[in-house]
Amino acid sequence: MNISIAVLPGDGIGPEVVTESIKVLEAIGNRFGHEFQIKSGRVGGNAIDDYGTPLPQETMDTCIDSDAILFGAVGGPKWDDPNADVRPEDGILAIRKSLDLFANLRPVKVYPSLINSSPLKPEILKGVDMMVLRELTGGLYFGKPKKRWNTSRGRRGVDTLKYTEAEIVRILKVGFELAMGRRKKLTSVDKQNVLESSRLWREIAVEMGKGYPEVELDHILVDNAAMQLIRNPSDFDVIVSENTFGDILTDEASVLSGSMGMLPSASLSSLPGNSGTSSKVSLYEPIHGSAPDIAGKGIANPIGSILSTAMMLRLSFGMHDEADSIEKSIEAALSEGYRTADISSDGGNQVNTTVMGDVIAGAI
Ligand code: IPM
Ligand code: MG
């Protein structure tokens, strides 16, 4: 199979972790006989510096012409001026929106060998295995009006939390389908005691639940969800939420797996069909950001990015054995005691980004 992948390393630790993913991809290509054609593109703050825009047209064209996108991270203090006209984050947001990548899958699991890397008690972490489904192209991120302006009574700013029925239906459908393929439990997160958009969300979820009698459907308020996530995390199977809630809850959920550096994600514009793959261009990225504090030091954890690569093989190309091989190699590296700095609180053999990538690629 000859496959082309747009690789957008971005800023900060983005390029460092993506390099390790490509290393692992090459190992997969060799072992399973695939040809992965890598096409790099510029995105984020470094693209602002060189092209004046966080998403040059050339990068967008590369994405559209590829079979999948592997994304690193964007952002950094250099581009953080609140009055800047353009921001690195606009790059990833524009890709998500223009490719209609509305369904963001963020699996959260606990690796037994990392159970002591989490600040939470081991008994709370036992059996944690959930999928957080975050709506990715609506809500506060994209709702208009979105602006800042001056008035005679001071400055003002507005963002708009807006959802259409069609947007809610399509994300909830993905949630129900995911639950059907798992433990058949769907938790819909909202803030219906305060927000009108959440009341619509819940109403639609209840209606759609009737079409999925096998799925146990729960509704919880987002503030309660934040608490339950660290109190009873193993209770969750699939969680579905609007964009901002999902962003916040998944940073929190990453503490369950020991580090932000561990969590992958897949952003899709359609659920994989019967063939098991999504026919459109999907994007894969770790949930962590550019981590400017450790960028350039070579100590970042590449596992979130490498796991995202496994999700790509599985969801975009139906390469289940290949994805399994990556996941098993990661488990092997962890159980042999290899640790990047972020997951080294239980000791182990502390290694840098490159060595972690080498160990995982070597086990493929
Ligand atoms: C994420 C990130 C992004 C988001 C940023 C970089 C725009 O935090 O993917 O979770 O808020 O979606
Ligand atoms: Mg985030």
XYZ file of C-alpha atoms in Angstrom, residues 136-278:
143
model
C -14.324 19.999 17.568
C -15.746 22.466 15.052
C -18.444 24.309 16.974
C -19.185 26.002 20.269
C -17.159 28.851 21.739
C -14.188 28.179 19.499
C -15.989 29.184 16.323
C -19.288 30.898 17.291
C -19.817 34.440 16.006
C -19.808 37.177 17.216
C -16.292 36.735 18.540
C -14.536 40.026 19.052
C -13.077 42.687 21.315
C -13.877 46.372 21.150
C -13.738 49.659 23.038
C -16.775 51.465 24.379
C -17.138 54.690 26.319
C -17.621 52.521 29.430
C -14.544 50.405 28.962
C -13.342 47.504 26.841
C -15.552 44.565 25.956
C -15.039 41.061 24.657
C -17.470 38.447 23.442
C -17.402 34.794 22.426
C -20.481 32.884 21.364
C -21.509 29.394 22.412
C -23.701 28.240 19.582
C -24.754 24.823 18.257
C -27.165 23.773 15.553
C -29.290 20.655 15.814
C -27.367 19.084 12.930
C -24.032 19.636 14.695
C -25.318 18.089 17.913
C -26.926 15.138 16.150
C -23.802 14.214 14.212
C -21.477 14.250 17.219
C -23.937 12.367 19.435
C -24.351 9.774 16.680
C -20.609 9.171 16.761
C -20.867 8.902 20.554
C -23.632 6.284 20.404
C -21.808 4.314 17.704
C -18.578 4.357 19.707
C -20.436 3.189 22.795
C -22.011 0.335 20.788
C -18.522 -0.863 19.927
C -17.373 -0.656 23.564
C -19.073 -1.216 26.921
C -22.351 0.392 25.732
C -22.299 3.269 28.166
C -22.506 6.870 26.998
C -22.129 9.856 29.319
C -23.267 13.106 27.770
C -21.718 16.128 29.466
C -23.489 19.484 29.459
C -24.350 22.508 31.603
C -28.073 22.404 31.078
C -28.857 24.101 34.380
C -27.390 27.312 32.949
C -26.793 27.143 29.203
C -29.465 27.179 26.492
C -27.179 25.352 24.047
C -26.787 22.613 26.665
C -30.548 22.291 27.088
C -30.821 21.709 23.346
C -27.913 19.238 23.541
C -29.585 17.255 26.311
C -32.997 17.269 24.621
C -31.472 15.838 21.446
C -29.410 13.291 23.391
C -32.558 12.008 25.118
C -34.392 11.749 21.781
C -31.521 9.929 20.088
C -31.071 7.604 23.050
C -34.397 5.980 22.131
C -32.785 4.763 18.925
C -30.029 3.045 20.914
C -31.898 1.014 23.535
C -28.807 -1.078 24.274
C -26.776 1.955 25.262
C -27.014 3.133 28.849
C -27.201 6.905 28.481
C -26.289 9.232 31.348
C -26.302 13.011 31.447
C -24.035 14.889 33.785
C -23.221 18.517 34.334
C -19.706 19.497 33.365
C -18.680 20.641 36.849
C -19.789 17.306 38.261
C -18.016 15.526 35.389
C -14.777 17.251 36.399
C -15.178 15.823 39.893
C -16.289 12.306 38.859
C -13.374 12.028 36.442
C -10.923 11.883 39.305
C -13.249 10.331 41.858
C -14.676 7.411 39.875
C -12.820 7.412 36.567
C -13.373 3.711 35.886
C -17.149 4.347 35.752
C -16.821 6.046 32.374
C -16.912 4.317 29.008
C -17.648 6.929 26.322
C -17.967 10.588 27.281
C -19.358 13.036 24.722
C -19.189 16.783 25.141
C -19.120 20.099 23.368
C -15.836 21.635 22.285
C -14.646 23.689 25.277
C -15.803 21.220 27.930
C -13.963 18.458 26.056
C -10.779 20.513 25.885
C -10.790 21.090 29.630
C -11.881 17.603 30.678
C -9.212 15.866 28.604
C -6.354 17.817 30.160
C -7.782 16.701 33.479
C -8.201 13.108 32.274
C -4.571 12.966 31.178
C -3.599 12.971 34.864
C -5.162 9.494 35.044
C -2.652 8.108 32.567
C 0.250 9.745 34.353
C 1.023 12.641 32.021
C -0.296 14.959 29.328
C 2.436 13.480 27.174
C 0.653 10.118 27.021
C -2.632 11.011 25.330
C -3.267 10.753 21.586
C -6.188 12.005 19.558
C -7.887 11.509 16.215
C -9.981 14.181 14.517
C -12.416 12.796 11.973
C -15.069 14.169 9.649
C -16.929 10.871 9.519
C -17.086 7.770 11.588
C -15.146 4.858 10.131
C -17.640 2.898 8.023
C -18.047 -0.839 7.675
C -14.588 -1.087 6.183
C -13.317 0.160 9.541
C -11.701 3.229 8.038
C -12.726 6.807 7.455
